[in-house]
Tab-separated table of N, CA, C and O in Angstrom:
chain	number	residue	atom	x	y	z
A	85	GLU	N	0.820	-1.188	0.000
A	85	GLU	CA	0.000	0.000	0.000
A	85	GLU	C	0.867	1.255	0.000
A	85	GLU	O	0.571	2.217	-0.692
A	86	SER	N	1.920	1.265	0.779
A	86	SER	CA	2.773	2.443	0.800
A	86	SER	C	3.507	2.615	-0.525
A	86	SER	O	3.797	3.729	-0.946
A	87	LEU	N	3.764	1.495	-1.227
A	87	LEU	CA	4.380	1.573	-2.552
A	87	LEU	C	3.414	2.229	-3.522
A	87	LEU	O	3.801	3.089	-4.310
A	88	GLU	N	2.147	1.818	-3.453
A	88	GLU	CA	1.136	2.424	-4.317
A	88	GLU	C	0.968	3.903	-4.000
A	88	GLU	O	0.853	4.742	-4.891
A	89	ARG	N	0.960	4.206	-2.724
A	89	ARG	CA	0.816	5.599	-2.329
A	89	ARG	C	2.027	6.411	-2.805
A	89	ARG	O	1.885	7.522	-3.300
A	90	SER	N	3.204	5.855	-2.668
A	90	SER	CA	4.427	6.519	-3.092
A	90	SER	C	4.404	6.739	-4.602
A	90	SER	O	4.784	7.793	-5.091
A	91	MET	N	3.936	5.741	-5.352
A	91	MET	CA	3.859	5.874	-6.806
A	91	MET	C	2.810	6.920	-7.173
A	91	MET	O	3.003	7.702	-8.099
A	92	GLY	N	1.716	6.938	-6.448
A	92	GLY	CA	0.682	7.932	-6.691
A	92	GLY	C	1.195	9.338	-6.429
A	92	GLY	O	0.926	10.264	-7.191
A	93	GLU	N	1.962	9.478	-5.353
A	93	GLU	CA	2.524	10.799	-5.062
A	93	GLU	C	3.539	11.205	-6.119
A	93	GLU	O	3.608	12.369	-6.525
A	94	ASP	N	4.342	10.226	-6.561
A	94	ASP	CA	5.332	10.515	-7.616
A	94	ASP	C	4.626	10.944	-8.900
A	94	ASP	O	5.053	11.882	-9.575
A	95	THR	N	3.552	10.236	-9.222
A	95	THR	CA	2.789	10.575	-10.421
A	95	THR	C	2.178	11.959	-10.265
A	95	THR	O	2.213	12.779	-11.185
A	96	PHE	N	1.644	12.217	-9.064
A	96	PHE	CA	1.056	13.533	-8.807
A	96	PHE	C	2.110	14.625	-8.937
A	96	PHE	O	1.879	15.660	-9.563
A	97	ARG	N	3.286	14.409	-8.358
A	97	ARG	CA	4.359	15.396	-8.446
A	97	ARG	C	4.798	15.598	-9.890
A	97	ARG	O	5.017	16.727	-10.324
A	98	ALA	N	4.920	14.509	-10.629
A	98	ALA	CA	5.341	14.612	-12.026
A	98	ALA	C	4.292	15.368	-12.836
A	98	ALA	O	4.622	16.241	-13.640
A	99	THR	N	3.038	15.007	-12.618
A	99	THR	CA	1.950	15.687	-13.325
A	99	THR	C	1.906	17.158	-12.919
A	99	THR	O	1.744	18.050	-13.760
A	100	SER	N	2.074	17.409	-11.640
A	100	SER	CA	2.045	18.773	-11.139
A	100	SER	C	3.214	19.574	-11.720
A	100	SER	O	3.051	20.728	-12.146
A	101	ALA	N	4.389	18.975	-11.755
A	101	ALA	CA	5.568	19.658	-12.319
A	101	ALA	C	5.360	19.917	-13.802
A	101	ALA	O	5.712	20.987	-14.318
A	102	GLU	N	4.771	18.954	-14.490
A	102	GLU	CA	4.505	19.110	-15.922
A	102	GLU	C	3.509	20.246	-16.161
A	102	GLU	O	3.693	21.081	-17.054
A	103	MET	N	2.464	20.285	-15.353
A	103	MET	CA	1.459	21.351	-15.483
A	103	MET	C	2.080	22.712	-15.163
A	103	MET	O	1.826	23.698	-15.844
A	104	SER	N	2.891	22.738	-14.126
A	104	SER	CA	3.546	23.986	-13.751
A	104	SER	C	4.452	24.470	-14.879
A	104	SER	O	4.472	25.654	-15.219
A	105	SER	N	5.174	23.537	-15.473
A	105	SER	CA	6.041	23.872	-16.595
A	105	SER	C	5.215	24.392	-17.774
A	105	SER	O	5.588	25.370	-18.429
A	106	HIS	N	4.086	23.734	-18.022
A	106	HIS	CA	3.197	24.151	-19.098
A	106	HIS	C	2.691	25.577	-18.850
A	106	HIS	O	2.694	26.423	-19.756
A	107	TRP	N	2.275	25.843	-17.608
A	107	TRP	CA	1.762	27.182	-17.287
A	107	TRP	C	2.868	28.233	-17.355
A	107	TRP	O	2.648	29.354	-17.813
A	108	ASP	N	4.060	27.864	-16.914
A	108	ASP	CA	5.196	28.793	-16.998
A	108	ASP	C	5.502	29.140	-18.458
A	108	ASP	O	5.754	30.297	-18.799
A	109	GLU	N	5.468	28.140	-19.311
A	109	GLU	CA	5.722	28.349	-20.736
A	109	GLU	C	4.625	29.218	-21.359
A	109	GLU	O	4.904	30.157	-22.113
A	110	ALA	N	3.376	28.934	-21.012
A	110	ALA	CA	2.257	29.723	-21.531
A	110	ALA	C	2.373	31.169	-21.052
A	110	ALA	O	2.158	32.114	-21.830
A	111	PHE	N	2.737	31.351	-19.786
A	111	PHE	CA	2.895	32.694	-19.238
A	111	PHE	C	4.010	33.446	-19.972
A	111	PHE	O	3.855	34.619	-20.333
A	112	ALA	N	5.116	32.767	-20.214
A	112	ALA	CA	6.239	33.394	-20.922
A	112	ALA	C	5.830	33.783	-22.344
A	112	ALA	O	6.184	34.865	-22.831
A	113	GLN	N	5.079	32.916	-23.007
A	113	GLN	CA	4.609	33.233	-24.365
A	113	GLN	C	3.693	34.454	-24.349
A	113	GLN	O	3.784	35.328	-25.219
A	114	HIS	N	2.838	34.533	-23.370
A	114	HIS	CA	1.934	35.687	-23.267
A	114	HIS	C	2.714	36.972	-22.959
A	114	HIS	O	2.367	38.043	-23.470
A	115	GLU	N	3.768	36.863	-22.143
A	115	GLU	CA	4.599	38.039	-21.877
A	115	GLU	C	5.271	38.527	-23.159
A	115	GLU	O	5.350	39.724	-23.406
A	116	VAL	N	5.735	37.596	-23.982
A	116	VAL	CA	6.362	37.964	-25.258
A	116	VAL	C	5.328	38.629	-26.165
A	116	VAL	O	5.601	39.665	-26.779
A	117	ARG	N	4.142	38.038	-26.246
A	117	ARG	CA	3.081	38.641	-27.065
A	117	ARG	C	2.718	40.031	-26.565
A	117	ARG	O	2.495	40.953	-27.354
A	118	LEU	N	2.649	40.180	-25.247
A	118	LEU	CA	2.339	41.477	-24.657
A	118	LEU	C	3.417	42.504	-25.011
A	118	LEU	O	3.109	43.644	-25.364
A	119	ALA	N	4.670	42.100	-24.938
A	119	ALA	CA	5.771	43.010	-25.286
A	119	ALA	C	5.667	43.412	-26.757
A	119	ALA	O	5.842	44.588	-27.099
A	120	HIS	N	5.381	42.441	-27.634
A	120	HIS	CA	5.222	42.754	-29.066
A	120	HIS	C	4.032	43.683	-29.279
A	120	HIS	O	4.107	44.618	-30.084
A	121	SER	N	2.955	43.437	-28.563
A	121	SER	CA	1.767	44.286	-28.701
A	121	SER	C	2.057	45.707	-28.232
A	121	SER	O	1.632	46.678	-28.867
A	122	ALA	N	2.790	45.835	-27.142
A	122	ALA	CA	3.149	47.169	-26.634
A	122	ALA	C	4.034	47.887	-27.640
A	122	ALA	O	3.858	49.083	-27.900
A	123	GLU	N	4.965	47.161	-28.228
A	123	GLU	CA	5.842	47.741	-29.247
A	123	GLU	C	5.024	48.168	-30.472
A	123	GLU	O	5.223	49.261	-31.013
A	124	GLU	N	4.114	47.332	-30.891
A	124	GLU	CA	3.243	47.644	-32.033
A	124	GLU	C	2.372	48.863	-31.714
A	124	GLU	O	2.163	49.734	-32.563
A	125	LEU	N	1.872	48.934	-30.496
A	125	LEU	CA	1.058	50.079	-30.084
A	125	LEU	C	1.874	51.369	-30.139
A	125	LEU	O	1.396	52.390	-30.638
A	126	ARG	N	3.115	51.330	-29.658
A	126	ARG	CA	3.980	52.520	-29.729
A	126	ARG	C	4.214	52.924	-31.183
A	126	ARG	O	4.154	54.106	-31.525
A	127	ARG	N	4.469	51.951	-32.050
A	127	ARG	CA	4.702	52.231	-33.466
A	127	ARG	C	3.462	52.853	-34.102
A	127	ARG	O	3.552	53.845	-34.825
A	128	LEU	N	2.301	52.272	-33.813
A	128	LEU	CA	1.063	52.788	-34.385
A	128	LEU	C	0.742	54.195	-33.873
A	128	LEU	O	0.275	55.044	-34.638
A	129	ARG	N	1.018	54.452	-32.595
A	129	ARG	CA	0.800	55.795	-32.051
A	129	ARG	C	1.711	56.806	-32.742
A	129	ARG	O	1.306	57.922	-33.043
A	130	SER	N	2.940	56.389	-32.985
A	130	SER	CA	3.884	57.258	-33.683
A	130	SER	C	3.402	57.542	-35.103
A	130	SER	O	3.412	58.690	-35.569
A	131	GLU	N	2.957	56.509	-35.798
A	131	GLU	CA	2.434	56.673	-37.150
A	131	GLU	C	1.196	57.565	-37.153
A	131	GLU	O	1.024	58.397	-38.054
A	132	LEU	N	0.348	57.411	-36.150
A	132	LEU	CA	-0.844	58.238	-36.048
A	132	LEU	C	-0.460	59.708	-35.859
A	132	LEU	O	-1.030	60.596	-36.490
A	133	GLY	N	0.515	59.953	-35.011
A	133	GLY	CA	0.995	61.324	-34.813
A	133	GLY	C	1.538	61.910	-36.107
A	133	GLY	O	1.256	63.072	-36.441
A	134	GLU	N	2.301	61.118	-36.845
A	134	GLU	CA	2.842	61.584	-38.122
A	134	GLU	C	1.715	61.843	-39.119
A	134	GLU	O	1.748	62.838	-39.846
A	135	ALA	N	0.738	60.967	-39.156
A	135	ALA	CA	-0.393	61.138	-40.078
A	135	ALA	C	-1.187	62.392	-39.719
A	135	ALA	O	-1.617	63.136	-40.605
A	136	ARG	N	-1.379	62.642	-38.441
A	136	ARG	CA	-2.094	63.853	-38.018
A	136	ARG	C	-1.319	65.102	-38.423
A	136	ARG	O	-1.908	66.094	-38.856
A	137	ALA	N	0.005	65.065	-38.266
A	137	ALA	CA	0.833	66.213	-38.653
A	137	ALA	C	0.739	66.448	-40.157
A	137	ALA	O	0.588	67.586	-40.611
A	138	ARG	N	0.814	65.361	-40.944
A	138	ARG	CA	0.689	65.494	-42.407
A	138	ARG	C	-0.689	66.019	-42.777
A	138	ARG	O	-0.831	66.847	-43.681
A	139	CYS	N	-1.703	65.539	-42.091
A	139	CYS	CA	-3.077	66.000	-42.350
A	139	CYS	C	-3.187	67.496	-42.085
A	139	CYS	O	-3.788	68.235	-42.877
A	140	ALA	N	-2.604	67.968	-40.990
A	140	ALA	CA	-2.639	69.398	-40.672
A	140	ALA	C	-1.924	70.199	-41.755
A	140	ALA	O	-2.403	71.263	-42.171
A	141	GLU	N	-0.797	69.680	-42.234
A	141	GLU	CA	-0.064	70.356	-43.309
A	141	GLU	C	-0.905	70.419	-44.582
A	141	GLU	O	-0.949	71.447	-45.258
A	142	VAL	N	-1.569	69.318	-44.896
A	142	VAL	CA	-2.411	69.274	-46.101
A	142	VAL	C	-3.568	70.261	-45.975
A	142	VAL	O	-3.900	70.976	-46.925
A	143	LEU	N	-4.178	70.321	-44.805
A	143	LEU	CA	-5.287	71.260	-44.592
A	143	LEU	C	-4.813	72.709	-44.714
A	143	LEU	O	-5.524	73.547	-45.281
A	144	GLN	N	-3.623	72.992	-44.201
A	144	GLN	CA	-3.072	74.342	-44.330
A	144	GLN	C	-2.815	74.669	-45.803
A	144	GLN	O	-3.120	75.770	-46.271
A	145	GLU	N	-2.254	73.718	-46.520
A	145	GLU	CA	-1.977	73.927	-47.944
A	145	GLU	C	-3.281	74.087	-48.724
A	145	GLU	O	-3.381	74.917	-49.621
A	146	GLU	N	-4.286	73.300	-48.370
A	146	GLU	CA	-5.591	73.420	-49.021
A	146	GLU	C	-6.168	74.817	-48.797
A	146	GLU	O	-6.685	75.450	-49.732
A	147	ALA	N	-6.068	75.320	-47.573
A	147	ALA	CA	-6.583	76.657	-47.261
A	147	ALA	C	-5.802	77.718	-48.037
A	147	ALA	O	-6.384	78.669	-48.564
A	148	ARG	N	-4.482	77.543	-48.125
A	148	ARG	CA	-3.660	78.497	-48.875
A	148	ARG	C	-4.046	78.498	-50.354
A	148	ARG	O	-4.212	79.556	-50.968
A	149	LEU	N	-4.213	77.311	-50.917
A	149	LEU	CA	-4.586	77.200	-52.326
A	149	LEU	C	-5.985	77.765	-52.577
A	149	LEU	O	-6.231	78.407	-53.603
A	150	GLN	N	-6.901	77.532	-51.642
A	150	GLN	CA	-8.251	78.077	-51.781
A	150	GLN	C	-8.214	79.593	-51.770
A	150	GLN	O	-8.886	80.253	-52.564
A	151	SER	N	-7.414	80.161	-50.881
A	151	SER	CA	-7.274	81.619	-50.806
A	151	SER	C	-6.673	82.156	-52.102
A	151	SER	O	-7.139	83.166	-52.640
A	152	ALA	N	-5.657	81.478	-52.612
A	152	ALA	CA	-5.038	81.906	-53.872
A	152	ALA	C	-6.034	81.811	-55.024
A	152	ALA	O	-6.092	82.700	-55.878
A	153	ALA	N	-6.833	80.742	-55.043
A	153	ALA	CA	-7.847	80.580	-56.098
A	153	ALA	C	-8.893	81.695	-56.002
A	153	ALA	O	-9.321	82.235	-57.035
A	154	ASP	N	-9.293	82.051	-54.787
A	154	ASP	CA	-10.253	83.149	-54.599
A	154	ASP	C	-9.672	84.465	-55.112
A	154	ASP	O	-10.359	85.238	-55.793
A	155	GLN	N	-8.411	84.717	-54.803
A	155	GLN	CA	-7.748	85.937	-55.283
A	155	GLN	C	-7.661	85.935	-56.812
A	155	GLN	O	-7.872	86.974	-57.450
A	156	ASP	N	-7.356	84.773	-57.379
A	156	ASP	CA	-7.295	84.661	-58.848
A	156	ASP	C	-8.654	84.942	-59.479
A	156	ASP	O	-8.745	85.626	-60.500
A	157	ARG	N	-9.724	84.409	-58.849
A	157	ARG	CA	-11.068	84.658	-59.373
A	157	ARG	C	-11.408	86.153	-59.328
A	157	ARG	O	-11.974	86.701	-60.261
A	158	GLN	N	-11.055	86.793	-58.227
A	158	GLN	CA	-11.309	88.230	-58.096
A	158	GLN	C	-10.531	89.015	-59.152
A	158	GLN	O	-11.077	89.930	-59.787
A	159	ALA	N	-9.266	88.658	-59.351
A	159	ALA	CA	-8.455	89.339	-60.362
A	159	ALA	C	-9.037	89.102	-61.752
A	159	ALA	O	-9.101	90.031	-62.574
A	160	LEU	N	-9.488	87.884	-62.024
A	160	LEU	CA	-10.094	87.567	-63.321
A	160	LEU	C	-11.373	88.368	-63.532
A	160	LEU	O	-11.600	88.906	-64.629
A	161	ASP	N	-12.197	88.473	-62.496
A	161	ASP	CA	-13.420	89.273	-62.600
A	161	ASP	C	-13.087	90.736	-62.888
A	161	ASP	O	-13.736	91.375	-63.724
A	162	GLN	N	-12.075	91.267	-62.213
A	162	GLN	CA	-11.668	92.652	-62.460
A	162	GLN	C	-11.173	92.827	-63.895
A	162	GLN	O	-11.504	93.825	-64.559
A	163	LEU	N	-10.388	91.879	-64.376
A	163	LEU	CA	-9.888	91.958	-65.755
A	163	LEU	C	-11.032	91.870	-66.763
A	163	LEU	O	-11.017	92.579	-67.781
A	164	ARG	N	-12.021	91.041	-66.478
A	164	ARG	CA	-13.180	90.941	-67.380
A	164	ARG	C	-13.950	92.267	-67.417
A	164	ARG	O	-14.381	92.702	-68.471
A	165	GLN	N	-14.099	92.880	-66.240
A	165	GLN	CA	-14.792	94.183	-66.188
A	165	GLN	C	-14.007	95.235	-66.967
A	165	GLN	O	-14.586	96.018	-67.733
A	166	GLN	N	-12.697	95.241	-66.800
A	166	GLN	CA	-11.860	96.184	-67.549
A	166	GLN	C	-11.972	95.933	-69.049
A	166	GLN	O	-12.046	96.889	-69.841
A	167	LEU	N	-11.990	94.667	-69.443
A	167	LEU	CA	-12.114	94.324	-70.860
A	167	LEU	C	-13.452	94.803	-71.412
A	167	LEU	O	-13.510	95.371	-72.509
A	168	ARG	N	-14.538	94.576	-70.640
A	168	ARG	CA	-15.853	95.040	-71.100
A	168	ARG	C	-15.883	96.564	-71.252
A	168	ARG	O	-16.408	97.085	-72.230
A	169	ARG	N	-15.311	97.276	-70.274
A	169	ARG	CA	-15.259	98.738	-70.374
A	169	ARG	C	-14.426	99.172	-71.584
A	169	ARG	O	-14.799	100.092	-72.324
A	170	SER	N	-13.312	98.503	-71.781
A	170	SER	CA	-12.441	98.826	-72.909
A	170	SER	C	-13.149	98.540	-74.237
A	170	SER	O	-13.069	99.348	-75.175
A	171	GLU	N	-13.848	97.411	-74.313
A	171	GLU	CA	-14.596	97.086	-75.536
A	171	GLU	C	-15.715	98.099	-75.779
A	171	GLU	O	-15.969	98.497	-76.918
A	172	ALA	N	-16.362	98.544	-74.713
A	172	ALA	CA	-17.425	99.538	-74.837
A	172	ALA	C	-16.839	100.869	-75.321
A	172	ALA	O	-17.423	101.532	-76.194
A	173	ARG	N	-15.700	101.262	-74.753
A	173	ARG	CA	-15.056	102.500	-75.216
A	173	ARG	C	-14.652	102.385	-76.680
A	173	ARG	O	-14.835	103.320	-77.466
A	174	THR	N	-14.095	101.227	-77.032
A	174	THR	CA	-13.684	101.006	-78.427
A	174	THR	C	-14.888	101.093	-79.347
A	174	THR	O	-14.828	101.756	-80.403
A	175	ALA	N	-15.978	100.452	-78.955
A	175	ALA	CA	-17.187	100.497	-79.784
A	175	ALA	C	-17.693	101.929	-79.891
A	175	ALA	O	-18.106	102.378	-80.975
A	176	GLY	N	-17.639	102.656	-78.774
A	176	GLY	CA	-18.070	104.047	-78.796
A	176	GLY	C	-17.186	104.891	-79.697
A	176	GLY	O	-17.676	105.726	-80.477
A	177	LEU	N	-15.880	104.674	-79.617
A	177	LEU	CA	-14.953	105.430	-80.460
A	177	LEU	C	-15.135	105.076	-81.932
A	177	LEU	O	-15.062	105.955	-82.814
A	178	GLU	N	-15.383	103.796	-82.198
A	178	GLU	CA	-15.618	103.386	-83.584
A	178	GLU	C	-16.896	104.007	-84.116
A	178	GLU	O	-16.939	104.479	-85.265
A	179	ALA	N	-17.914	104.045	-83.276
A	179	ALA	CA	-19.180	104.671	-83.689
A	179	ALA	C	-18.965	106.150	-83.935
A	179	ALA	O	-19.459	106.716	-84.928
A	180	GLU	N	-18.222	106.816	-83.063
A	180	GLU	CA	-17.961	108.244	-83.227
A	180	GLU	C	-17.125	108.493	-84.480
A	180	GLU	O	-17.394	109.432	-85.247
A	181	ALA	N	-16.137	107.635	-84.709
A	181	ALA	CA	-15.309	107.787	-85.906
A	181	ALA	C	-16.153	107.583	-87.153
A	181	ALA	O	-16.010	108.296	-88.148
A	182	GLY	N	-17.016	106.604	-87.084
A	182	GLY	CA	-17.906	106.360	-88.237
A	182	GLY	C	-18.822	107.541	-88.461
A	182	GLY	O	-19.048	107.964	-89.595
A	183	PHE	N	-19.361	108.094	-87.400
A	183	PHE	CA	-20.242	109.249	-87.524
A	183	PHE	C	-19.487	110.449	-88.087
A	183	PHE	O	-19.975	111.156	-88.969
A	184	LEU	N	-18.272	110.666	-87.553
A	184	LEU	CA	-17.464	111.777	-88.034
A	184	LEU	C	-17.058	111.581	-89.487
A	184	LEU	O	-16.991	112.524	-90.267
A	185	GLY	N	-16.788	110.352	-89.831
A	185	GLY	CA	-16.447	110.037	-91.226
A	185	GLY	C	-17.590	110.308	-92.134
A	185	GLY	O	-17.432	110.849	-93.238
A	186	LEU	N	-18.784	109.931	-91.728
A	186	LEU	CA	-19.968	110.177	-92.536
A	186	LEU	C	-20.270	111.663	-92.583
A	186	LEU	O	-20.644	112.198	-93.618
A	187	ALA	N	-20.113	112.306	-91.458
A	187	ALA	CA	-20.410	113.742	-91.401
A	187	ALA	C	-19.417	114.517	-92.247
A	187	ALA	O	-19.780	115.502	-92.884
A	188	ALA	N	-18.182	114.053	-92.279
A	188	ALA	CA	-17.169	114.766	-93.058
A	188	ALA	C	-17.436	114.593	-94.551
A	188	ALA	O	-17.150	115.477	-95.342
A	189	ARG	N	-18.022	113.483	-94.970
A	189	ARG	CA	-18.294	113.246	-96.389
A	189	ARG	C	-19.451	114.094	-96.876
A	189	ARG	O	-19.554	114.390	-98.046
A	190	ARG	N	-20.363	114.444	-96.015
A	190	ARG	CA	-21.556	115.188	-96.435
A	190	ARG	C	-21.243	116.545	-96.787
A	190	ARG	O	-20.657	117.357	-96.942
């Protein structure tokens, strides 16, 4: 009976040691995964910060380009108005020249 009990205890100790080893290995694997995850999180946070900075730069450039486009539109509108006035003056001068030409022939 004591031999059986001794063998049972040996089996229990062996099984217990095996389980403990298994849990230690699983714990170590999880620690490695956790370290990799923390490293990945730091990398992703860094990338996010860089992306936010680039986004801010793009938004600033977009605003600058929009302002420049607005100024260009205003300048174009002014040039069109000047052209219309110039064309009207030209038409008026041509009409006056034509009238004077006709009047001079009479």
